[in-house]
Coordinates of C-alpha atoms in Angstrom, one line a residue:
X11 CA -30.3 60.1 -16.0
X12 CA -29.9 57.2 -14.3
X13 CA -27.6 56.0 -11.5
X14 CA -26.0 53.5 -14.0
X15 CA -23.2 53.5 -16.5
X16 CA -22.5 50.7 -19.4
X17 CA -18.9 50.8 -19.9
X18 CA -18.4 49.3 -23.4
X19 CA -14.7 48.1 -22.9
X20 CA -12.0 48.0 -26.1
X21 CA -14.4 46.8 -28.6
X22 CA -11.9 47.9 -31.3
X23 CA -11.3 46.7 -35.4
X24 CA -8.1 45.4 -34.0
X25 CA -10.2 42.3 -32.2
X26 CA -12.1 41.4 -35.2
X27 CA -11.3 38.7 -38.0
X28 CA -9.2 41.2 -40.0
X29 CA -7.0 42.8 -37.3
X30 CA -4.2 42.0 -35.8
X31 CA -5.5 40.1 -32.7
X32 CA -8.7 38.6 -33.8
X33 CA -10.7 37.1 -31.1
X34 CA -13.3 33.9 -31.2
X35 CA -16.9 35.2 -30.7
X36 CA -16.4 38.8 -31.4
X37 CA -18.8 39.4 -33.7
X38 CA -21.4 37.8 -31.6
X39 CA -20.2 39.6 -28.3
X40 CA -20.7 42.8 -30.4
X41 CA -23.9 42.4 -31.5
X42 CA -25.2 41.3 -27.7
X43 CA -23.0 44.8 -26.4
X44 CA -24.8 46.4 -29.0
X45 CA -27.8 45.5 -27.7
X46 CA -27.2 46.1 -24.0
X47 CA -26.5 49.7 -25.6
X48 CA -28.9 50.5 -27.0
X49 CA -31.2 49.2 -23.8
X50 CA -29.3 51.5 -21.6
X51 CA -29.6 54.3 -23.9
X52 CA -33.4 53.9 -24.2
X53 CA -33.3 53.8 -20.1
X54 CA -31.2 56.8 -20.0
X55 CA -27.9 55.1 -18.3
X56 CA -24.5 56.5 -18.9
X57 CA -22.6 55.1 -22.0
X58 CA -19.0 55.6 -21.4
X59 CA -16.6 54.1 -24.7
X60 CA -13.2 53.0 -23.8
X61 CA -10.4 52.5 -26.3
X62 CA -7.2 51.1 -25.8
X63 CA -4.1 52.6 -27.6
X64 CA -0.6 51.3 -27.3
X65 CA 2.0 54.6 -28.6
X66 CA 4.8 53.0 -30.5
X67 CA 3.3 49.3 -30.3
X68 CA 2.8 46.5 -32.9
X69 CA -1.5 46.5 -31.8
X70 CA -3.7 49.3 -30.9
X71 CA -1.5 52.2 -32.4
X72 CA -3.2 55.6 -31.9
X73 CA -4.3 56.5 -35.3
X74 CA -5.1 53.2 -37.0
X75 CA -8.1 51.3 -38.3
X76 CA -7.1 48.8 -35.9
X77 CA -7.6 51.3 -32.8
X78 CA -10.7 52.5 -33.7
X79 CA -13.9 51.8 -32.4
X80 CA -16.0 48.9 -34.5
X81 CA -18.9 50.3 -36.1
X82 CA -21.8 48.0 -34.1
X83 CA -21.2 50.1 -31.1
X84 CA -19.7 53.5 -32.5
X85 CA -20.2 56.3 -30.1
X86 CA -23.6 58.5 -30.1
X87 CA -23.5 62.4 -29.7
X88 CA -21.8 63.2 -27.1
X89 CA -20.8 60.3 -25.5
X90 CA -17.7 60.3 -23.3
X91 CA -14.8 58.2 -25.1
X92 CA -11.7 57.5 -22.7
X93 CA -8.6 56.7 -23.9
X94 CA -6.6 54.3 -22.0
X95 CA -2.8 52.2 -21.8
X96 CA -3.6 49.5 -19.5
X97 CA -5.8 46.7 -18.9
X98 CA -7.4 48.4 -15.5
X99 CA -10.1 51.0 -17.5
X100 CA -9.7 53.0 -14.3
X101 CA -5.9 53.4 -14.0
X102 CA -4.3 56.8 -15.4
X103 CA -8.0 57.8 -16.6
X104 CA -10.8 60.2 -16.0
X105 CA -13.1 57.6 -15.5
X106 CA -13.2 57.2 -11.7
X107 CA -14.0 61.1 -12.0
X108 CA -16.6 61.2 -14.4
X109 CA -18.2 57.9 -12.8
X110 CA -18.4 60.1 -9.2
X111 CA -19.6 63.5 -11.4
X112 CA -22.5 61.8 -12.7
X113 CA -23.6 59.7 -9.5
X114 CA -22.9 56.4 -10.6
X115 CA -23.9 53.8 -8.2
X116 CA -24.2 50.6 -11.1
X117 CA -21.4 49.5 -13.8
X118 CA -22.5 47.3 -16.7
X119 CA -18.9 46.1 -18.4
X120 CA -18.8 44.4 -22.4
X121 CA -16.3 44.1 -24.3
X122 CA -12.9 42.5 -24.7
X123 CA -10.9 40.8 -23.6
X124 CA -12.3 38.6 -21.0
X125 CA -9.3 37.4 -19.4
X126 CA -7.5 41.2 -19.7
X127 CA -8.9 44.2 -19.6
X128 CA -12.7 43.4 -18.6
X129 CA -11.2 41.6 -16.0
X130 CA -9.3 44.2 -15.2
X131 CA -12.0 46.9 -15.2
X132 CA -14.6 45.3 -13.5
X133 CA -12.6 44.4 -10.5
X134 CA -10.9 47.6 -10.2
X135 CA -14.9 49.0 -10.7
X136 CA -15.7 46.8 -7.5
X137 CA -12.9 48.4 -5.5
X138 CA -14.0 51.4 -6.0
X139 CA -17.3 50.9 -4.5
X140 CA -19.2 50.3 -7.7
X141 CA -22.0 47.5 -7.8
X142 CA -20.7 45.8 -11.0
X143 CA -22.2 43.6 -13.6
X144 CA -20.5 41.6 -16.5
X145 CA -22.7 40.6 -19.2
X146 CA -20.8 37.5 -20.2
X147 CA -22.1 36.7 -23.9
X148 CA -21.0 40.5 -24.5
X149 CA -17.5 39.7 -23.9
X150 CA -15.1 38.0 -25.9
X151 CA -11.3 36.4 -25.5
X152 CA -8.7 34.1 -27.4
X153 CA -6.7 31.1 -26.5
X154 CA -3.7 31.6 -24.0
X155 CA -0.6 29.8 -23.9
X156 CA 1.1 29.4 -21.0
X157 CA 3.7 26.8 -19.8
X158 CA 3.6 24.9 -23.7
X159 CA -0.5 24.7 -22.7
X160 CA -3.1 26.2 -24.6
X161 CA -6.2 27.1 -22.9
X162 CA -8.9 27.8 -25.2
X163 CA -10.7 30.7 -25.7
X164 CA -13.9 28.9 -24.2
X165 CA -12.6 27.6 -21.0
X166 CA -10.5 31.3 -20.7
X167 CA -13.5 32.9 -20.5
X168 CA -15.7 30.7 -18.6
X169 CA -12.7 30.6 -15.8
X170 CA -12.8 34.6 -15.6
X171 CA -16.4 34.5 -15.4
X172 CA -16.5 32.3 -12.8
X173 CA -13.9 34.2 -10.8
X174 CA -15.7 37.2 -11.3
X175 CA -19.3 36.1 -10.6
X176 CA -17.0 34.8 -7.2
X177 CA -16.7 37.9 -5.3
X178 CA -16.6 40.6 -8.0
X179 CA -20.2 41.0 -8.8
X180 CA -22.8 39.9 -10.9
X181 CA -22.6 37.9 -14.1
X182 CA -25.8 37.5 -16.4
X183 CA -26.6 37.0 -19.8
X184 CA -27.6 39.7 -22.2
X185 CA -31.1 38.6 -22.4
X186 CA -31.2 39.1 -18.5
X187 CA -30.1 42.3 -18.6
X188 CA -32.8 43.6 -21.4
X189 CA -35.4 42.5 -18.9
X190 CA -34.1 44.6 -16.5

């Protein structure tokens, strides 16, 4: 196994067209984690699947279609799937641990949301020592209001980018990262 893990972040029914908190370019951020998958499977890297669940909440409930994970990147085998109830992938988890268990130098993050929990999780990743990538066409987000503005969904996610490919760590393109 290799010294790097692909941490496929929330990429749950609930963000898609038919749940409750659809997000714009899902479906294409999906098919591009997918692919960054199954490139880290075939070069033996860590797959670690993160769900979020929200007990007693109007999204994410534990035990509905909306908090399961989408079909394009459903688990293999025996792939580790960690449950979490906050943005920060790390906080309240076993991932910190398993990351260390299995000599994990390199994160990949995908997923959703941008602006939330992949930001989140990937600086929380480069806190704890990790060399961190974000593949950016592998992520996806909505508009945010804020203030009686609305930012959309584009300029959200090119402004977390940004921010992370600032200190945080990489940020490439799924085609960059299949010719790694």
């Amino acid at each position: 196994m290799s010294n790097r893990a692909v941490l496929v972040v929330d990429l749950q029914n609930e963000y898609w067209p038919s749940g409750n908190l659809p997000l714009q370019g899902i479906e294409a951020a999906a098919e591009n984690a997918a692919r960054v998958i199954a490139h880290a499977r075939s070069k033996g890297d860590l797959v670690v699947n993160i769900r979020h669940e929200v007990p007693g909440g109007p999204i994410f409930v534990p035990g509905s279609e909306g908090a399961e994970i989408n079909e394009i990147v459903m688990p293999h085998g025996d792939e580790a799937v960690i449950t979490k109830n906050f943005p920060n992938s790390f906080r309240d988890t076993g991932l910190k641990g398993l990351l260390d268990e299995k000599g994990i130098k390199d994160v990949v993050v995908v997923g959703a949301m941008s602006h939330m929990c992949i930001d989140a999780t990937t600086r929380a990743a480069n806190d704890h020592g990790f060399n961190t990538t974000t593949i950016h066409d592998a992520c996806a987000t909505r508009d945010i209001e804020f203030g009686g503005q609305t930012a959309p969904a584009a300029h959200v996610h090119t402004a977390i980018m940004g921010a992370l490919a600032f200190l945080y760590g990489d940020v490439i393109s799924t085609e960059d990262f299949l010719r790694s």
